[in-house]
Amino acid sequence: MSAENALPRVKIGIRDSGVGGLTVARRVREALPDADLLYFADTAHLPYGDKSPAEVTHYALSICDFLLERGAQILVFACNTTSAYALDAARQRFSVPIFGVIEPGARVAAQVSGGKIGVLATAATVASGIYNREIARFNPASEVCEIGCPAFVPLVEAHKADSPEAFEACRYYLAPLLRFGADTVILGCTHYPLLLPALQKAAPDVHFVDPAQAVAREVAAHATPLPRQSDAKATFYVSGEREGVENWIRALLCIENPQLERGPVFDFLHSRTSLLPFSPSS
């Protein structure tokens, strides 16, 4: 096919607070190897788990604008906290398909569990109650126990996912879920699949659900498949600390020389109302 007649390639924008969303990007890339990826790691505001809903929503909508300006046709919230607090606002504001990670994970867990489901997530995701509500939609008889895991994201971002410290953290957070009797545990943060070996070692009889594969299937169903013209492109934007991001990209996406660019830092304090889809009084 000549350059003049080449079809435009689908471009998918993926955003997260750090490197955890790369676990979703990996599955999307496997499902859509010919798609171009735009990935935004908002490391300037990491972690999202201790942010207010308004702050998380502001960052999410700002990054959506940024990715859409660069041609994204599909957006993926590769972050459970953002999916819990900002997905509805983003769908109101933007006309492109936008996918979160919570509904797919809840659906899979409800299908495979014997009735007791545990959720490991950030404090913000647990506080939102979103997994309880979503699981109840798919299986009202399921019992759910959610545990906030504030130590997990810092461990992953510090490249300590396979450390003794990480294993002890996994044992600590899994203990109440095992007492509860959970046979299935949702990894309710996209950083957490990087702790899966330690989690499986700490709870070998538990079925762990990583929502990334289900998300990738949904994205692929909405993307128009195009013939291969050249190698798909992937561009990575990092708003803050970049150290270690490049190594994670190499490890998870097998991209030897990733294209990293400095992304903007969105200031919540000075412009927190500018991107809200509606005013509090509406």
Short mmCIF file of C-alpha atoms in Angstrom, two decimals:
data_model
loop_
_atom_site.label_atom_id
_atom_site.label_comp_id
_atom_site.label_asym_id
_atom_site.label_seq_id
_atom_site.Cartn_x
_atom_site.Cartn_y
_atom_site.Cartn_z
CA MET A 1 0.00 0.00 0.00
CA SER A 2 1.43 3.39 -0.97
CA ALA A 3 1.96 6.14 1.57
CA GLU A 4 -0.73 8.24 -0.14
CA ASN A 5 -3.33 5.47 0.18
CA ALA A 6 -2.34 4.21 3.63
CA LEU A 7 -5.19 3.85 6.08
CA PRO A 8 -4.92 5.82 9.33
CA ARG A 9 -3.90 3.62 12.22
CA VAL A 10 -6.09 3.51 15.33
CA LYS A 11 -4.48 5.45 18.19
CA ILE A 12 -5.19 4.48 21.79
CA GLY A 13 -4.51 6.77 24.73
CA ILE A 14 -3.76 5.08 28.06
CA ARG A 15 -3.28 6.97 31.32
CA ASP A 16 -2.19 6.04 34.81
CA SER A 17 -0.48 7.61 37.80
CA GLY A 18 2.72 5.69 37.10
CA VAL A 19 3.98 2.42 35.64
CA GLY A 20 1.11 0.19 36.80
CA GLY A 21 -0.93 1.01 33.71
CA LEU A 22 1.81 -0.58 31.61
CA THR A 23 0.28 -3.92 32.65
CA VAL A 24 -2.86 -2.82 30.81
CA ALA A 25 -0.88 -1.36 27.90
CA ARG A 26 0.84 -4.73 27.49
CA ARG A 27 -2.49 -6.54 27.13
CA VAL A 28 -3.89 -3.89 24.77
CA ARG A 29 -0.76 -4.19 22.63
CA GLU A 30 -1.17 -7.98 22.51
CA ALA A 31 -4.82 -7.63 21.47
CA LEU A 32 -4.14 -4.81 18.97
CA PRO A 33 -0.54 -5.13 17.77
CA ASP A 34 -1.09 -2.67 14.92
CA ALA A 35 -2.46 0.14 17.10
CA ASP A 36 -0.40 3.18 18.02
CA LEU A 37 -0.21 3.81 21.76
CA LEU A 38 0.00 7.07 23.67
CA TYR A 39 0.78 6.42 27.34
CA PHE A 40 0.70 9.10 30.04
CA ALA A 41 2.32 8.34 33.41
CA ASP A 42 1.30 11.08 35.85
CA THR A 43 4.20 10.45 38.20
CA ALA A 44 4.13 14.09 39.33
CA HIS A 45 1.00 13.26 41.35
CA LEU A 46 1.78 9.68 42.34
CA PRO A 47 0.11 8.05 44.24
CA TYR A 48 -3.54 8.74 43.37
CA GLY A 49 -4.80 6.60 46.24
CA ASP A 50 -4.55 9.43 48.78
CA LYS A 51 -6.07 12.13 46.53
CA SER A 52 -9.59 13.55 46.78
CA PRO A 53 -12.21 12.66 44.13
CA ALA A 54 -12.11 16.23 42.81
CA GLU A 55 -8.33 16.17 42.45
CA VAL A 56 -8.30 12.76 40.74
CA THR A 57 -11.03 13.93 38.36
CA HIS A 58 -9.13 17.09 37.48
CA TYR A 59 -5.96 15.19 36.61
CA ALA A 60 -7.92 12.60 34.63
CA LEU A 61 -9.79 15.12 32.49
CA SER A 62 -6.65 17.20 31.93
CA ILE A 63 -4.75 14.15 30.69
CA CYS A 64 -7.68 13.11 28.49
CA ASP A 65 -7.55 16.54 26.82
CA PHE A 66 -3.79 16.15 26.34
CA LEU A 67 -4.11 12.71 24.73
CA LEU A 68 -7.03 13.71 22.51
CA GLU A 69 -5.07 16.70 21.25
CA ARG A 70 -2.44 14.19 20.11
CA GLY A 71 -4.91 12.12 18.15
CA ALA A 72 -6.16 9.49 20.58
CA GLN A 73 -9.38 7.89 19.30
CA ILE A 74 -9.94 5.58 22.28
CA LEU A 75 -9.07 6.29 25.91
CA VAL A 76 -8.27 3.75 28.61
CA PHE A 77 -8.21 4.61 32.30
CA ALA A 78 -5.55 2.12 33.36
CA CYS A 79 -6.03 3.10 37.00
CA ASN A 80 -8.68 1.86 39.40
CA THR A 81 -8.80 5.06 41.44
CA THR A 82 -9.39 7.12 38.31
CA SER A 83 -11.94 4.61 37.03
CA ALA A 84 -13.80 4.88 40.35
CA TYR A 85 -13.87 8.66 40.56
CA ALA A 86 -13.50 10.12 37.07
CA LEU A 87 -14.81 7.68 34.47
CA ASP A 88 -18.39 8.99 34.45
CA ALA A 89 -17.20 12.61 34.29
CA ALA A 90 -14.91 11.80 31.37
CA ARG A 91 -17.68 10.03 29.47
CA GLN A 92 -19.91 13.08 29.94
CA ARG A 93 -17.22 15.43 28.68
CA PHE A 94 -15.70 13.50 25.76
CA SER A 95 -17.32 11.73 22.81
CA VAL A 96 -14.69 9.03 22.21
CA PRO A 97 -14.99 5.52 23.72
CA ILE A 98 -13.50 5.48 27.23
CA PHE A 99 -12.76 2.28 29.12
CA GLY A 100 -12.10 1.73 32.81
CA VAL A 101 -10.71 -1.30 34.61
CA ILE A 102 -13.23 -1.86 37.41
CA GLU A 103 -16.28 -3.22 35.59
CA PRO A 104 -14.30 -5.85 33.60
CA GLY A 105 -12.53 -7.05 36.75
CA ALA A 106 -15.76 -7.24 38.73
CA ARG A 107 -17.44 -9.20 35.95
CA VAL A 108 -14.66 -11.80 35.76
CA ALA A 109 -14.49 -12.22 39.54
CA ALA A 110 -18.26 -12.66 39.82
CA GLN A 111 -18.11 -15.36 37.15
CA VAL A 112 -15.26 -17.42 38.64
CA SER A 113 -15.76 -16.98 42.40
CA GLY A 114 -17.53 -19.47 44.61
CA GLY A 115 -19.18 -16.59 46.45
CA LYS A 116 -16.57 -14.77 48.52
CA ILE A 117 -14.51 -12.15 46.70
CA GLY A 118 -11.64 -10.12 48.08
CA VAL A 119 -10.39 -6.85 46.64
CA LEU A 120 -6.91 -5.41 47.09
CA ALA A 121 -6.96 -1.75 46.11
CA THR A 122 -5.90 1.77 47.04
CA ALA A 123 -7.58 3.48 49.97
CA ALA A 124 -9.43 5.77 47.56
CA THR A 125 -10.85 2.89 45.53
CA VAL A 126 -11.94 1.09 48.69
CA ALA A 127 -13.57 4.27 50.03
CA SER A 128 -15.54 4.67 46.81
CA GLY A 129 -17.28 1.30 47.32
CA ILE A 130 -17.23 0.81 43.57
CA TYR A 131 -16.19 -2.85 43.58
CA ASN A 132 -19.01 -3.80 45.96
CA ARG A 133 -21.52 -2.13 43.65
CA GLU A 134 -20.10 -3.55 40.43
CA ILE A 135 -19.79 -7.12 41.73
CA ALA A 136 -23.38 -6.95 43.02
CA ARG A 137 -24.53 -6.08 39.49
CA PHE A 138 -23.08 -9.32 38.14
CA ASN A 139 -23.74 -11.58 41.13
CA PRO A 140 -25.89 -10.12 43.93
CA ALA A 141 -25.22 -13.17 46.12
CA SER A 142 -21.48 -12.55 46.27
CA GLU A 143 -19.90 -11.38 49.52
CA VAL A 144 -17.12 -8.83 49.15
CA CYS A 145 -14.28 -7.76 51.43
CA GLU A 146 -12.08 -4.83 50.33
CA ILE A 147 -8.66 -4.01 51.76
CA GLY A 148 -6.66 -0.83 51.17
CA CYS A 149 -2.98 -1.47 50.45
CA PRO A 150 -1.04 1.80 50.78
CA ALA A 151 2.38 0.09 50.73
CA PHE A 152 1.95 -1.66 47.38
CA VAL A 153 2.35 1.19 44.88
CA PRO A 154 5.49 2.63 46.53
CA LEU A 155 7.04 -0.86 46.55
CA VAL A 156 6.37 -1.35 42.84
CA GLU A 157 7.53 2.13 41.87
CA ALA A 158 10.74 1.55 43.90
CA HIS A 159 11.41 -1.71 41.98
CA LYS A 160 10.92 -3.79 45.12
CA ALA A 161 8.12 -6.03 43.83
CA ASP A 162 10.21 -9.17 44.36
CA SER A 163 11.75 -8.13 47.68
CA PRO A 164 11.20 -9.74 51.11
CA GLU A 165 9.53 -6.48 52.11
CA ALA A 166 6.97 -6.92 49.32
CA PHE A 167 6.25 -10.51 50.34
CA GLU A 168 5.63 -9.44 53.94
CA ALA A 169 3.31 -6.67 52.73
CA CYS A 170 1.39 -9.22 50.64
CA ARG A 171 1.00 -11.51 53.63
CA TYR A 172 -0.20 -8.61 55.76
CA TYR A 173 -2.86 -7.37 53.33
CA LEU A 174 -4.03 -10.86 52.37
CA ALA A 175 -4.49 -12.00 55.98
CA PRO A 176 -7.96 -10.45 56.50
CA LEU A 177 -9.11 -11.71 53.10
CA LEU A 178 -8.04 -15.25 53.96
CA ARG A 179 -9.84 -15.03 57.30
CA PHE A 180 -12.89 -13.81 55.39
CA GLY A 181 -12.67 -16.93 53.23
CA ALA A 182 -12.09 -15.28 49.85
CA ASP A 183 -11.50 -17.79 47.07
CA THR A 184 -11.02 -15.04 44.48
CA VAL A 185 -9.12 -11.76 44.87
CA ILE A 186 -9.28 -8.87 42.43
CA LEU A 187 -6.08 -6.93 41.88
CA GLY A 188 -7.83 -3.58 42.20
CA CYS A 189 -4.89 -1.43 41.15
CA THR A 190 -2.95 -1.77 37.91
CA HIS A 191 0.34 -1.74 39.83
CA TYR A 192 -0.62 -4.90 41.70
CA PRO A 193 -0.13 -7.48 38.90
CA LEU A 194 3.58 -6.69 39.24
CA LEU A 195 3.30 -8.16 42.75
CA LEU A 196 1.52 -11.29 41.54
CA PRO A 197 4.41 -13.74 42.21
CA ALA A 198 4.62 -12.55 45.82
CA LEU A 199 0.83 -12.63 46.20
CA GLN A 200 0.61 -16.17 44.82
CA LYS A 201 3.39 -17.27 47.14
CA ALA A 202 1.53 -15.78 50.10
CA ALA A 203 -1.85 -17.27 49.09
CA PRO A 204 -1.31 -20.19 46.68
CA ASP A 205 -4.93 -21.40 46.82
CA VAL A 206 -6.49 -18.07 45.87
CA HIS A 207 -7.51 -17.20 42.31
CA PHE A 208 -6.21 -13.71 41.51
CA VAL A 209 -8.04 -11.65 38.90
CA ASP A 210 -6.08 -9.14 36.82
CA PRO A 211 -8.66 -7.00 34.95
CA ALA A 212 -6.17 -6.03 32.22
CA GLN A 213 -7.00 -8.89 29.84
CA ALA A 214 -10.74 -8.24 30.03
CA VAL A 215 -10.13 -4.53 29.41
CA ALA A 216 -7.99 -5.31 26.37
CA ARG A 217 -10.74 -7.50 24.91
CA GLU A 218 -13.27 -4.69 25.27
CA VAL A 219 -10.92 -2.17 23.66
CA ALA A 220 -10.19 -4.53 20.77
CA ALA A 221 -13.91 -5.01 20.15
CA HIS A 222 -14.31 -1.24 19.62
CA ALA A 223 -11.21 -0.71 17.48
CA THR A 224 -11.34 -1.07 13.71
CA PRO A 225 -8.67 -3.59 12.66
CA LEU A 226 -6.29 -2.20 10.05
CA PRO A 227 -3.75 -3.93 7.82
CA ARG A 228 -0.15 -3.81 9.02
CA GLN A 229 1.71 -0.97 7.30
CA SER A 230 4.73 -0.58 9.54
CA ASP A 231 5.66 -1.20 13.12
CA ALA A 232 3.15 0.31 15.52
CA LYS A 233 4.36 3.37 17.38
CA ALA A 234 4.29 3.90 21.12
CA THR A 235 4.93 7.27 22.75
CA PHE A 236 5.25 7.67 26.50
CA TYR A 237 4.67 10.91 28.40
CA VAL A 238 5.88 11.28 31.99
CA SER A 239 4.81 14.28 34.06
CA GLY A 240 7.25 13.87 36.94
CA GLU A 241 9.89 11.38 38.00
CA ARG A 242 11.11 9.40 35.00
CA GLU A 243 13.67 7.22 36.74
CA GLY A 244 12.75 3.58 36.31
CA VAL A 245 9.89 4.20 33.87
CA GLU A 246 12.05 3.36 30.87
CA ASN A 247 13.16 0.08 32.47
CA TRP A 248 9.56 -0.92 33.15
CA ILE A 249 8.64 -0.17 29.53
CA ARG A 250 11.46 -2.42 28.34
CA ALA A 251 10.48 -5.20 30.73
CA LEU A 252 6.72 -5.16 30.19
CA LEU A 253 6.35 -4.05 26.57
CA CYS A 254 9.67 -5.32 25.17
CA ILE A 255 10.44 -1.93 23.59
CA GLU A 256 14.21 -1.59 23.62
CA ASN A 257 14.44 2.16 23.02
CA PRO A 258 11.13 3.66 24.16
CA GLN A 259 10.21 7.17 23.07
CA LEU A 260 9.87 9.10 26.33
CA GLU A 261 8.73 12.71 26.39
CA ARG A 262 8.16 15.14 29.22
CA GLY A 263 4.45 15.49 29.89
CA PRO A 264 2.83 18.56 31.46
CA VAL A 265 2.16 18.83 35.18
CA PHE A 266 -1.47 19.83 35.71
CA ASP A 267 -1.93 22.15 38.69
CA PHE A 268 -5.02 21.25 40.69
CA LEU A 269 -4.90 24.18 43.13
CA HIS A 270 -4.86 26.89 40.48
CA SER A 271 -7.29 25.44 37.95
CA ARG A 272 -9.33 22.82 39.76
CA THR A 273 -12.71 23.95 38.37
CA SER A 274 -11.74 24.56 34.75
CA LEU A 275 -12.23 20.98 33.58
CA LEU A 276 -15.12 19.82 35.74
CA PRO A 277 -18.03 18.62 33.56
CA PHE A 278 -20.60 20.47 35.68
CA SER A 279 -20.65 22.85 38.61
CA PRO A 280 -21.48 21.58 42.12
CA SER A 281 -24.71 23.60 42.08
CA SER A 282 -25.98 22.18 38.79
#
